[in-house]
C-alpha cells in the first residue's frame, strides 16, 4: 500500500469533496486524514490517502481528470510508524492584527529547532476597537537537541514586544 498526500484547490462550489472522494474510492483508496477549508472563495486542503500500489498510477491519472474542478498535486507520504516521536508544544497567540505576526512566530520557533505540525489562524473584526483581531493556534515539535523551554521563553518575549497574548498549553 502507498500513502499519498494530496493538496487540492479550486473555486468553491458544491460537490468538490464528493468528486475527490469518488475518484479515491474508485481506485481502492482509503481517505485517512484531511484538513479542508474555504478561504476567500477558494476551496483548499490536504488529504492523506492510502491506495494499493497497483492502483497508484491509475489514481494519479484520474486525479488529473479533476482539472476542471480541482487542481490536485500528489506527494509521497511517509508511514506514521516511520516517524520518530518528538516532544510537542501547543500555544495560542491573540492580539491586534498587523503584518508579520506569523513571520515573527516562525522565526522564533525555527531558531530554536522547532518544526510546525499545525498552524490555524483567523482574523475577526473588532467593531468596538475599529480593527481586526488576529488569533493563531500552533502545534510544533522539537527536533533532537532542541530546547522547548528556550523556545517558549523566546515566544513570551516576542509576545511582549508585539503586544499579543500568548497562551502555552
Coordinates of N, CA and C in Angstrom, one line a residue:
X1 N 0.8 -1.2 0.0 CA 0.0 0.0 0.0 C 0.9 1.2 0.0
X2 N 0.4 2.2 -0.7 CA 1.2 3.5 -0.8 C 0.4 4.6 -0.1
X3 N 1.1 5.4 0.6 CA 0.5 6.6 1.3 C 0.8 7.8 0.4
X4 N -0.3 8.6 0.0 CA -0.1 9.8 -0.8 C -0.7 11.0 0.0
X5 N 0.0 12.1 -0.1 CA -0.5 13.3 0.4 C -1.0 14.1 -0.8
X6 N -2.2 14.5 -0.8 CA -2.8 15.3 -1.9 C -3.1 16.7 -1.5
X7 N -2.6 17.7 -2.2 CA -3.1 19.0 -2.0 C -4.1 19.3 -3.0
X8 N -5.2 20.0 -2.6 CA -6.3 20.3 -3.5 C -6.7 21.7 -3.4
X9 N -7.0 22.3 -4.6 CA -7.5 23.7 -4.6 C -8.4 23.9 -5.8
X10 N -9.4 24.7 -5.6 CA -10.3 25.0 -6.7 C -11.4 26.1 -6.2
X11 N -12.0 26.7 -7.2 CA -13.1 27.6 -6.9 C -14.2 26.9 -6.1
X12 N -14.6 27.5 -5.0 CA -15.5 26.8 -4.1 C -16.9 26.6 -4.7
X13 N -17.4 25.4 -4.6 CA -18.7 25.1 -5.1 C -19.1 23.7 -4.5
X14 N -20.4 23.4 -4.6 CA -20.9 22.1 -4.0 C -20.3 21.0 -4.8
X15 N -20.0 19.9 -4.2 CA -19.6 18.6 -4.8 C -18.1 18.4 -5.0
X16 N -17.3 19.3 -4.5 CA -15.8 19.1 -4.7 C -15.3 17.9 -3.9
X17 N -15.7 17.9 -2.6 CA -15.2 16.8 -1.8 C -15.8 15.4 -2.3
X18 N -17.0 15.5 -2.7 CA -17.6 14.2 -3.3 C -16.9 13.8 -4.5
X19 N -16.5 14.7 -5.4 CA -15.8 14.3 -6.6 C -14.5 13.7 -6.3
X20 N -13.8 14.3 -5.3 CA -12.5 13.8 -4.9 C -12.6 12.4 -4.2
X21 N -13.6 12.3 -3.3 CA -13.8 11.0 -2.6 C -14.2 9.9 -3.6
X22 N -15.0 10.2 -4.6 CA -15.4 9.2 -5.6 C -14.2 8.7 -6.4
X23 N -13.3 9.5 -6.8 CA -12.1 9.1 -7.5 C -11.2 8.2 -6.6
X24 N -11.0 8.7 -5.4 CA -10.2 7.9 -4.5 C -10.8 6.5 -4.2
X25 N -12.1 6.4 -4.0 CA -12.7 5.2 -3.7 C -12.8 4.3 -4.9
X26 N -12.9 4.8 -6.1 CA -13.0 4.1 -7.3 C -11.6 3.3 -7.6
X27 N -10.6 3.8 -7.0 CA -9.3 3.2 -7.2 C -8.8 2.4 -5.9
X28 N -9.8 2.1 -5.1 CA -9.4 1.3 -3.9 C -8.7 2.0 -2.8
X29 N -8.8 3.3 -2.9 CA -8.1 4.2 -1.9 C -8.9 4.4 -0.6
X30 N -8.2 4.6 0.4 CA -8.8 4.9 1.7 C -8.4 6.3 2.2
X31 N -9.4 7.2 2.4 CA -9.3 8.6 2.8 C -9.0 8.5 4.3
X32 N -7.7 8.8 4.7 CA -7.4 8.6 6.1 C -7.5 9.9 7.0
X33 N -6.9 11.0 6.5 CA -7.0 12.2 7.2 C -7.1 13.4 6.3
X34 N -7.6 14.5 6.7 CA -7.7 15.7 5.9 C -7.8 16.9 6.7
X35 N -7.5 18.0 6.1 CA -7.7 19.4 6.5 C -8.2 20.1 5.3
X36 N -9.5 20.5 5.3 CA -10.1 21.2 4.1 C -10.8 22.5 4.6
X37 N -10.7 23.5 3.8 CA -11.4 24.8 4.2 C -11.7 25.6 3.0
X38 N -12.7 26.5 3.1 CA -12.9 27.5 2.1 C -12.3 28.8 2.6
X39 N -11.4 29.4 1.8 CA -10.8 30.6 2.1 C -10.9 31.6 1.0
X40 N -11.7 32.7 1.2 CA -11.8 33.8 0.2 C -12.3 33.2 -1.1
X41 N -13.3 32.3 -1.1 CA -13.9 31.8 -2.3 C -13.2 30.6 -3.0
X42 N -12.0 30.2 -2.4 CA -11.3 29.1 -2.9 C -11.4 28.0 -1.9
X43 N -11.7 26.8 -2.3 CA -11.7 25.6 -1.5 C -10.3 25.0 -1.6
X44 N -9.7 24.7 -0.5 CA -8.3 24.2 -0.5 C -8.1 23.2 0.7
X45 N -7.1 22.3 0.5 CA -6.9 21.4 1.6 C -5.8 20.4 1.3
X46 N -5.6 19.5 2.3 CA -4.6 18.5 2.2 C -5.3 17.2 2.7
X47 N -5.1 16.1 1.9 CA -5.7 14.8 2.2 C -4.6 13.7 2.2
X48 N -4.7 12.9 3.2 CA -3.8 11.7 3.3 C -4.6 10.5 2.8
X49 N -4.1 9.8 1.8 CA -4.8 8.7 1.2 C -3.9 7.5 1.2
X50 N -4.5 6.3 1.5 CA -3.8 5.1 1.3 C -4.4 4.4 0.1
X51 N -3.5 3.9 -0.8 CA -4.0 3.3 -2.0 C -3.2 2.0 -2.3
X52 N -3.8 1.0 -2.9 CA -3.0 -0.2 -3.3 C -1.9 0.2 -4.3
X53 N -0.7 -0.3 -4.1 CA 0.4 0.0 -5.1 C 0.0 -0.2 -6.5
X54 N -0.8 -1.2 -6.8 CA -1.2 -1.5 -8.2 C -2.1 -0.4 -8.7
X55 N -2.8 0.4 -7.9 CA -3.7 1.4 -8.3 C -3.2 2.8 -8.3
X56 N -2.0 3.0 -7.8 CA -1.4 4.3 -7.6 C -1.4 5.1 -8.9
X57 N -0.8 4.5 -10.0 CA -0.7 5.2 -11.3 C -2.1 5.6 -11.8
X58 N -3.0 4.6 -11.7 CA -4.4 4.9 -12.2 C -5.1 6.0 -11.4
X59 N -4.8 6.0 -10.1 CA -5.4 7.1 -9.2 C -4.8 8.4 -9.6
X60 N -3.5 8.5 -9.8 CA -2.9 9.7 -10.2 C -3.4 10.2 -11.5
X61 N -3.7 9.4 -12.5 CA -4.3 9.8 -13.8 C -5.7 10.3 -13.6
X62 N -6.5 9.6 -12.8 CA -7.8 10.0 -12.5 C -7.9 11.3 -11.8
X63 N -7.0 11.6 -10.9 CA -7.0 12.9 -10.2 C -6.7 14.0 -11.1
X64 N -5.9 13.7 -12.2 CA -5.7 14.7 -13.2 C -6.9 15.1 -14.0
X65 N -7.8 14.1 -14.1 CA -9.1 14.4 -14.8 C -10.0 15.3 -14.0
X66 N -9.7 15.6 -12.8 CA -10.5 16.6 -12.0 C -10.1 18.0 -12.3
X67 N -9.2 18.2 -13.2 CA -8.7 19.6 -13.5 C -9.7 20.7 -13.7
X68 N -10.9 20.4 -14.2 CA -11.9 21.4 -14.3 C -12.5 21.8 -13.0
X69 N -12.4 20.9 -12.0 CA -13.0 21.2 -10.7 C -11.9 21.6 -9.7
X70 N -10.8 20.8 -9.6 CA -9.8 20.9 -8.6 C -8.4 20.8 -9.2
X71 N -7.5 21.5 -8.7 CA -6.1 21.2 -9.0 C -5.6 20.3 -7.9
X72 N -5.1 19.2 -8.3 CA -4.6 18.2 -7.3 C -3.1 17.9 -7.5
X73 N -2.3 18.1 -6.5 CA -0.9 17.7 -6.5 C -0.6 16.6 -5.6
X74 N 0.1 15.6 -6.0 CA 0.4 14.4 -5.2 C 1.8 14.4 -4.7
X75 N 2.0 14.0 -3.4 CA 3.3 13.9 -2.8 C 3.3 12.5 -2.2
X76 N 4.5 11.8 -2.2 CA 4.6 10.5 -1.5 C 4.5 10.8 0.0
X77 N 3.7 9.9 0.7 CA 3.6 10.1 2.2 C 4.5 9.1 2.8
X78 N 4.8 9.4 4.1 CA 5.6 8.5 4.9 C 4.7 7.8 5.9
X79 N 4.9 6.5 6.1 CA 4.1 5.8 7.1 C 4.3 6.4 8.5
X80 N 3.2 6.7 9.2 CA 3.4 7.3 10.5 C 4.2 6.5 11.5
X81 N 4.3 5.2 11.3 CA 5.1 4.4 12.2 C 6.6 4.7 12.0
X82 N 7.0 5.2 10.8 CA 8.4 5.5 10.5 C 8.8 6.9 11.1
X83 N 7.9 7.6 11.6 CA 8.2 9.0 12.1 C 8.5 8.8 13.6
X84 N 9.7 9.3 14.0 CA 10.1 9.2 15.4 C 9.3 10.1 16.2
X85 N 9.0 9.7 17.5 CA 8.2 10.5 18.4 C 9.0 11.7 18.8
X86 N 8.3 12.8 19.1 CA 9.0 14.0 19.5 C 8.2 14.7 20.5
X87 N 8.9 15.6 21.2 CA 8.2 16.5 22.3 C 7.5 17.6 21.5
X88 N 6.2 17.9 22.0 CA 5.4 18.8 21.3 C 5.1 20.0 22.3
X89 N 4.7 21.1 21.7 CA 4.2 22.3 22.4 C 3.1 22.9 21.6
X90 N 2.0 23.3 22.3 CA 0.9 24.0 21.6 C 0.7 25.3 22.3
X91 N 0.5 26.3 21.4 CA 0.2 27.7 22.0 C -0.7 28.4 21.1
X92 N -1.3 29.5 21.8 CA -2.3 30.3 21.1 C -1.7 31.8 21.2
X93 N -1.9 32.5 20.1 CA -1.5 33.9 20.0 C -2.8 34.7 19.7
X94 N -3.0 35.7 20.5 CA -4.2 36.6 20.3 C -3.8 38.0 20.5
X95 N -4.2 38.8 19.5 CA -3.9 40.3 19.6 C -4.3 41.0 18.4
X96 N -4.1 42.3 18.4 CA -4.4 43.2 17.3 C -3.7 42.7 16.0
X97 N -4.4 42.6 14.9 CA -3.7 42.1 13.7 C -2.7 43.2 13.2
X98 N -1.7 42.7 12.6 CA -0.7 43.5 11.9 C 0.2 42.6 11.1
X99 N 0.8 43.1 10.0 CA 1.6 42.3 9.2 C 2.8 41.8 10.0
X100 N 3.2 40.5 9.7 CA 4.4 40.0 10.3 C 4.3 39.1 11.5
X101 N 3.1 38.9 12.0 CA 3.0 38.1 13.2 C 3.4 36.7 13.0
X102 N 2.9 36.1 11.9 CA 3.3 34.7 11.6 C 4.8 34.6 11.3
X103 N 5.3 35.5 10.6 CA 6.8 35.5 10.3 C 7.6 35.6 11.6
X104 N 7.2 36.4 12.5 CA 7.9 36.5 13.8 C 7.8 35.3 14.6
X105 N 6.6 34.6 14.7 CA 6.5 33.4 15.4 C 7.3 32.3 14.8
X106 N 7.3 32.2 13.5 CA 8.1 31.1 12.8 C 9.6 31.3 13.0
X107 N 10.0 32.5 13.0 CA 11.4 32.8 13.2 C 11.8 32.3 14.6
X108 N 11.0 32.6 15.6 CA 11.3 32.2 17.0 C 11.4 30.6 17.1
X109 N 10.4 30.0 16.4 CA 10.4 28.5 16.5 C 11.5 27.9 15.8
X110 N 11.7 28.2 14.5 CA 12.8 27.6 13.7 C 14.2 27.9 14.4
X111 N 14.3 29.1 14.9 CA 15.6 29.5 15.5 C 16.0 28.6 16.7
X112 N 14.9 28.0 17.3 CA 15.2 27.1 18.5 C 15.0 25.7 18.1
X113 N 14.9 25.3 16.9 CA 14.9 23.9 16.4 C 13.5 23.3 16.5
X114 N 12.5 24.1 16.4 CA 11.1 23.5 16.4 C 10.6 23.5 15.0
X115 N 9.7 22.6 14.7 CA 9.0 22.5 13.4 C 7.5 22.5 13.6
X116 N 6.9 23.3 12.8 CA 5.4 23.4 12.9 C 4.7 22.2 12.4
X117 N 3.8 21.6 13.2 CA 3.0 20.5 12.8 C 1.6 21.0 12.3
X118 N 1.1 22.0 12.9 CA -0.2 22.5 12.6 C -0.2 24.0 13.0
X119 N -0.7 24.8 12.1 CA -1.0 26.2 12.3 C -2.3 26.6 11.8
X120 N -3.2 27.1 12.6 CA -4.5 27.6 12.2 C -4.6 29.0 12.6
X121 N -5.1 29.9 11.7 CA -5.2 31.3 12.1 C -6.5 31.9 11.5
X122 N -6.9 33.0 12.1 CA -8.0 33.7 11.5 C -8.0 35.1 12.0
X123 N -8.7 36.0 11.4 CA -8.8 37.4 11.8 C -10.3 37.6 12.0
X124 N -10.6 38.4 13.0 CA -12.0 38.7 13.4 C -12.2 40.2 13.5
X125 N -13.2 40.7 13.0 CA -13.5 42.2 13.1 C -13.8 42.5 14.6
X126 N -13.2 43.6 15.0 CA -13.5 44.1 16.3 C -14.1 45.5 16.2
X127 N -15.5 45.5 16.0 CA -16.2 46.8 15.7 C -16.0 47.9 16.8
X128 N -15.9 47.5 18.0 CA -15.7 48.5 19.1 C -14.4 49.1 19.1
X129 N -13.4 48.3 18.7 CA -12.0 48.9 18.6 C -11.6 49.4 17.2
X130 N -12.4 49.1 16.2 CA -12.2 49.6 14.9 C -11.0 48.9 14.2
X131 N -10.8 47.6 14.4 CA -9.7 46.9 13.8 C -10.0 45.5 13.6
X132 N -8.9 44.7 13.5 CA -9.0 43.3 13.3 C -8.2 42.6 14.5
X133 N -8.8 41.5 14.9 CA -8.1 40.7 16.0 C -7.5 39.5 15.3
X134 N -6.3 39.2 15.5 CA -5.6 38.0 15.0 C -5.5 36.9 16.0
X135 N -5.9 35.7 15.6 CA -5.7 34.6 16.5 C -5.1 33.4 15.8
X136 N -4.1 32.8 16.4 CA -3.5 31.6 15.8 C -3.2 30.6 16.9
X137 N -3.4 29.3 16.5 CA -3.1 28.2 17.3 C -2.0 27.4 16.6
X138 N -0.9 27.1 17.3 CA 0.2 26.5 16.7 C 0.6 25.3 17.5
X139 N 0.9 24.2 16.8 CA 1.4 23.0 17.5 C 2.8 22.7 16.7
X140 N 3.8 22.6 17.5 CA 5.2 22.4 17.0 C 5.8 21.2 17.7
X141 N 6.8 20.6 17.0 CA 7.6 19.6 17.7 C 9.1 19.9 17.7
X142 N 9.7 19.4 18.7 CA 11.2 19.7 18.8 C 12.0 18.7 18.1
X143 N 13.0 19.2 17.3 CA 14.0 18.3 16.7 C 14.9 17.8 17.9
X144 N 15.7 16.8 17.6 CA 16.6 16.2 18.6 C 17.5 17.3 19.0
X145 N 17.6 17.5 20.3 CA 18.5 18.5 20.9 C 17.9 19.9 21.0
X146 N 16.7 20.1 20.6 CA 16.0 21.4 20.7 C 15.5 21.6 22.1
X147 N 15.5 22.9 22.5 CA 15.1 23.3 23.8 C 13.7 23.9 23.8
X148 N 12.7 23.2 24.1 CA 11.3 23.8 24.1 C 11.2 24.9 25.1
X149 N 11.8 24.8 26.2 CA 11.7 25.8 27.3 C 12.3 27.1 26.7
X150 N 13.4 27.0 26.0 CA 14.0 28.3 25.5 C 13.1 28.8 24.4
X151 N 12.5 28.0 23.6 CA 11.6 28.5 22.5 C 10.4 29.2 23.1
X152 N 9.8 28.6 24.2 CA 8.7 29.2 24.9 C 9.1 30.6 25.5
X153 N 10.3 30.6 26.1 CA 10.8 31.9 26.6 C 10.9 32.9 25.5
X154 N 11.4 32.5 24.4 CA 11.6 33.5 23.3 C 10.2 33.9 22.7
X155 N 9.3 33.0 22.7 CA 7.9 33.4 22.3 C 7.3 34.3 23.2
X156 N 7.5 34.1 24.5 CA 6.9 35.0 25.5 C 7.5 36.4 25.4
X157 N 8.8 36.5 25.1 CA 9.5 37.8 24.9 C 8.9 38.5 23.7
X158 N 8.8 37.7 22.6 CA 8.2 38.2 21.4 C 6.8 38.7 21.6
X159 N 6.0 38.0 22.3 CA 4.6 38.4 22.6 C 4.5 39.7 23.3
X160 N 5.5 40.0 24.2 CA 5.5 41.3 24.9 C 5.9 42.4 23.9
X161 N 6.8 42.1 23.0 CA 7.3 43.1 22.1 C 6.2 43.5 21.1
X162 N 5.5 42.5 20.6 CA 4.5 42.8 19.5 C 3.1 42.9 20.1
X163 N 3.0 42.9 21.4 CA 1.8 43.2 22.2 C 0.6 42.3 21.8
X164 N 0.9 41.0 22.0 CA -0.1 39.9 21.8 C -0.1 39.1 23.0
X165 N -1.2 38.4 23.3 CA -1.3 37.4 24.4 C -0.8 36.1 23.9
X166 N 0.0 35.4 24.7 CA 0.5 34.1 24.4 C 0.0 33.1 25.4
X167 N -0.6 32.1 25.1 CA -1.1 31.0 26.0 C -0.4 29.7 25.6
X168 N 0.4 29.1 26.4 CA 1.0 27.9 26.1 C 0.3 26.8 26.8
X169 N -0.1 25.7 26.1 CA -0.9 24.6 26.7 C 0.0 23.5 27.1

